[in-house]
């Protein structure tokens, strides 16, 4: 999206107990702990503010997009208006969660905010729109020394039925995927799940809460998670993040209940199970922690993204042999994994093996999504060739 990426804080926790059933769901009132946090003066973005666009932008979009009567041409005009690659392109920045207006003004944000902007533009022009949550296995990045789990969302856009002069309707059967992912083409094959506007709002608040936790603004983080729970209580990430916050504030009993709520909504989620396992270890419930950790480990051994994450972590610590092993384990699970191939190219470059690096980059390019992703690899290959000639 991550995601682009929307983020779920895991507070440097790695590594379950039996998954609870939906019958164990609790009400939000049972899980929120308002008395443990102070009110904050920082205003929370409203649902309207998250999606609102300036009238001049909407008017300009109408002039450029609605000039086309054919559904396909109208859709292509919308995509060109959103991306504007030749003039003022939108830039992906992983940790920038912004409203639609802020994204338009700053021209950079994470995938969640870029998707919100696209959604607001498309809907203002009469397009049918559908948010999708891409079911990415565990894939972490590090921010401020804290491990953060990336997720990803995108958008399906369908032009409206158009009435012709003969009073007949043109069928609009051209669906377009708007996706700001730049990690590679392997994610195109991942399953997706339709989600509602309210879910997107809750994920927006979760991102804001994660940012607040990273800067130790715990009262602000709680306020955002409190709002997320009110908007869409069935979003499992809210309860996982709330549990992380409770644990940071030394509230283990409340943290356990929040983790169990998250698992009741999203059973078998390895990140939540891993967090709960660490909590049980801290509480001295070692047998329960071990059962959870074993279950998580078996899941991670089948996840190619997990080994990409391990490889990137080893690479950042200059453990080149460990990084190479991890990237190869990822490729054995998913041979067409651009992220792992690119990781091997980075290892080779740092070891001055430019021939091997070029081969890995060529393979990564082959398996990357057509368009911007492949152009990005073309640029990397050109730069590598220049470095190799100068070395």
Tab-separated table of C-alpha atoms in Angstrom, residues 182-323:
chain	number	residue	atom	x	y	z
A	182	UNK	CA	5.237	0.459	-6.828
A	183	UNK	CA	6.649	-2.659	-5.188
A	184	UNK	CA	6.253	-4.919	-8.210
A	185	UNK	CA	3.895	-7.114	-10.154
A	186	UNK	CA	3.725	-10.042	-7.738
A	187	UNK	CA	0.935	-8.351	-5.784
A	188	UNK	CA	-1.363	-8.405	-8.796
A	189	UNK	CA	-1.973	-12.085	-8.102
A	190	UNK	CA	-3.021	-11.592	-4.497
A	191	UNK	CA	-6.699	-11.909	-3.524
A	192	UNK	CA	-8.713	-8.776	-2.834
A	193	UNK	CA	-11.667	-8.016	-0.584
A	194	UNK	CA	-14.275	-5.324	-1.200
A	195	UNK	CA	-14.462	-2.779	1.597
A	196	UNK	CA	-16.737	0.173	2.363
A	197	UNK	CA	-16.075	3.881	2.597
A	198	UNK	CA	-16.474	3.594	6.380
A	199	UNK	CA	-13.694	0.983	6.449
A	200	UNK	CA	-11.412	3.367	4.572
A	201	UNK	CA	-12.147	6.081	7.128
A	202	UNK	CA	-11.276	3.668	9.933
A	203	UNK	CA	-8.027	2.716	8.194
A	204	UNK	CA	-7.217	6.408	7.786
A	205	UNK	CA	-7.648	6.846	11.542
A	206	UNK	CA	-5.518	3.744	12.170
A	207	UNK	CA	-2.692	5.236	10.111
A	208	UNK	CA	-2.939	8.477	12.061
A	209	UNK	CA	-2.894	6.522	15.317
A	210	UNK	CA	0.204	4.615	14.198
A	211	UNK	CA	1.965	7.887	13.363
A	212	UNK	CA	1.034	9.231	16.805
A	213	UNK	CA	2.326	6.112	18.556
A	214	UNK	CA	5.632	6.345	16.705
A	215	UNK	CA	6.094	9.827	18.186
A	216	UNK	CA	4.786	8.714	21.617
A	217	UNK	CA	1.644	10.853	21.410
A	218	UNK	CA	-0.369	8.130	23.107
A	219	UNK	CA	-3.414	10.220	23.994
A	220	UNK	CA	-3.741	11.345	20.373
A	221	UNK	CA	-3.288	7.768	19.172
A	222	UNK	CA	-6.099	6.631	21.459
A	223	UNK	CA	-8.366	9.409	20.185
A	224	UNK	CA	-7.876	8.250	16.593
A	225	UNK	CA	-8.462	4.593	17.471
A	226	UNK	CA	-11.529	5.540	19.484
A	227	UNK	CA	-12.901	7.270	16.387
A	228	UNK	CA	-11.994	4.299	14.165
A	229	UNK	CA	-13.919	1.961	16.465
A	230	UNK	CA	-16.963	4.237	16.291
A	231	UNK	CA	-16.909	4.490	12.477
A	232	UNK	CA	-16.278	0.818	11.635
A	233	UNK	CA	-16.046	-1.469	14.678
A	234	UNK	CA	-15.582	-4.570	12.491
A	235	UNK	CA	-12.144	-3.442	11.228
A	236	UNK	CA	-9.799	-5.859	12.979
A	237	UNK	CA	-6.745	-3.604	12.661
A	238	UNK	CA	-8.266	-1.093	15.064
A	239	UNK	CA	-8.353	-3.586	17.925
A	240	UNK	CA	-4.868	-4.915	17.182
A	241	UNK	CA	-3.460	-1.381	17.229
A	242	UNK	CA	-5.450	-0.526	20.341
A	243	UNK	CA	-3.975	-3.589	22.048
A	244	UNK	CA	-0.464	-2.430	21.111
A	245	UNK	CA	-1.255	0.962	22.635
A	246	UNK	CA	-2.592	-0.642	25.821
A	247	UNK	CA	0.544	-2.742	26.166
A	248	UNK	CA	2.718	0.339	25.746
A	249	UNK	CA	0.735	1.960	28.558
A	250	UNK	CA	1.144	-1.115	30.827
A	251	UNK	CA	-2.493	-2.259	30.543
A	252	UNK	CA	-2.013	-5.999	29.845
A	253	UNK	CA	-5.567	-7.155	30.664
A	254	UNK	CA	-7.100	-4.572	28.334
A	255	UNK	CA	-4.512	-5.438	25.682
A	256	UNK	CA	-5.421	-9.136	25.793
A	257	UNK	CA	-9.126	-8.414	25.306
A	258	UNK	CA	-8.383	-6.125	22.364
A	259	UNK	CA	-6.139	-8.737	20.717
A	260	UNK	CA	-8.853	-11.375	21.143
A	261	UNK	CA	-11.386	-9.001	19.581
A	262	UNK	CA	-9.099	-8.517	16.581
A	263	UNK	CA	-8.706	-12.282	16.180
A	264	UNK	CA	-12.443	-12.839	16.472
A	265	UNK	CA	-12.885	-10.472	13.524
A	266	UNK	CA	-9.905	-11.744	11.526
A	267	UNK	CA	-9.019	-15.273	12.629
A	268	UNK	CA	-5.547	-16.697	12.093
A	269	UNK	CA	-3.955	-13.301	11.468
A	270	UNK	CA	-0.258	-14.008	12.184
A	271	UNK	CA	0.656	-10.476	13.243
A	272	UNK	CA	-2.077	-10.317	15.870
A	273	UNK	CA	-1.276	-13.809	17.096
A	274	UNK	CA	2.412	-12.891	17.316
A	275	UNK	CA	1.644	-9.787	19.360
A	276	UNK	CA	-0.575	-11.777	21.691
A	277	UNK	CA	2.144	-14.409	22.107
A	278	UNK	CA	4.595	-11.767	23.300
A	279	UNK	CA	2.022	-10.399	25.703
A	280	UNK	CA	1.493	-13.885	27.149
A	281	UNK	CA	5.252	-14.297	27.558
A	282	UNK	CA	5.412	-11.026	29.469
A	283	UNK	CA	2.585	-12.249	31.695
A	284	UNK	CA	4.362	-15.544	32.358
A	285	UNK	CA	1.832	-17.590	30.365
A	286	UNK	CA	4.613	-19.326	28.460
A	287	UNK	CA	2.733	-22.429	27.277
A	288	UNK	CA	0.060	-20.297	25.594
A	289	UNK	CA	2.746	-18.068	24.118
A	290	UNK	CA	4.629	-21.042	22.705
A	291	UNK	CA	1.530	-22.509	21.063
A	292	UNK	CA	0.820	-19.199	19.394
A	293	UNK	CA	4.432	-18.665	18.315
A	294	UNK	CA	4.626	-22.137	16.755
A	295	UNK	CA	1.447	-21.480	14.806
A	296	UNK	CA	2.723	-18.115	13.596
A	297	UNK	CA	6.053	-19.552	12.544
A	298	UNK	CA	4.399	-22.230	10.417
A	299	UNK	CA	2.390	-19.528	8.665
A	300	UNK	CA	5.415	-17.346	8.057
A	301	UNK	CA	7.423	-20.182	6.553
A	302	UNK	CA	4.854	-20.233	3.719
A	303	UNK	CA	4.964	-16.464	3.175
A	304	UNK	CA	7.442	-15.200	0.534
A	305	UNK	CA	6.984	-11.613	1.746
A	306	UNK	CA	8.173	-12.623	5.195
A	307	UNK	CA	11.523	-13.673	3.743
A	308	UNK	CA	11.735	-10.471	1.681
A	309	UNK	CA	11.323	-8.573	4.930
A	310	UNK	CA	14.012	-10.712	6.573
A	311	UNK	CA	16.313	-10.121	3.633
A	312	UNK	CA	15.816	-6.367	3.743
A	313	UNK	CA	16.484	-6.338	7.484
A	314	UNK	CA	19.686	-8.369	7.054
A	315	UNK	CA	20.754	-6.108	4.193
A	316	UNK	CA	20.304	-2.990	6.335
A	317	UNK	CA	22.687	-4.592	8.851
A	318	UNK	CA	25.162	-5.566	6.091
A	319	UNK	CA	24.662	-9.271	6.753
A	320	UNK	CA	24.930	-10.056	3.061
A	321	UNK	CA	24.978	-13.848	3.348
A	322	UNK	CA	21.845	-13.899	5.524
A	323	UNK	CA	20.126	-11.487	3.143
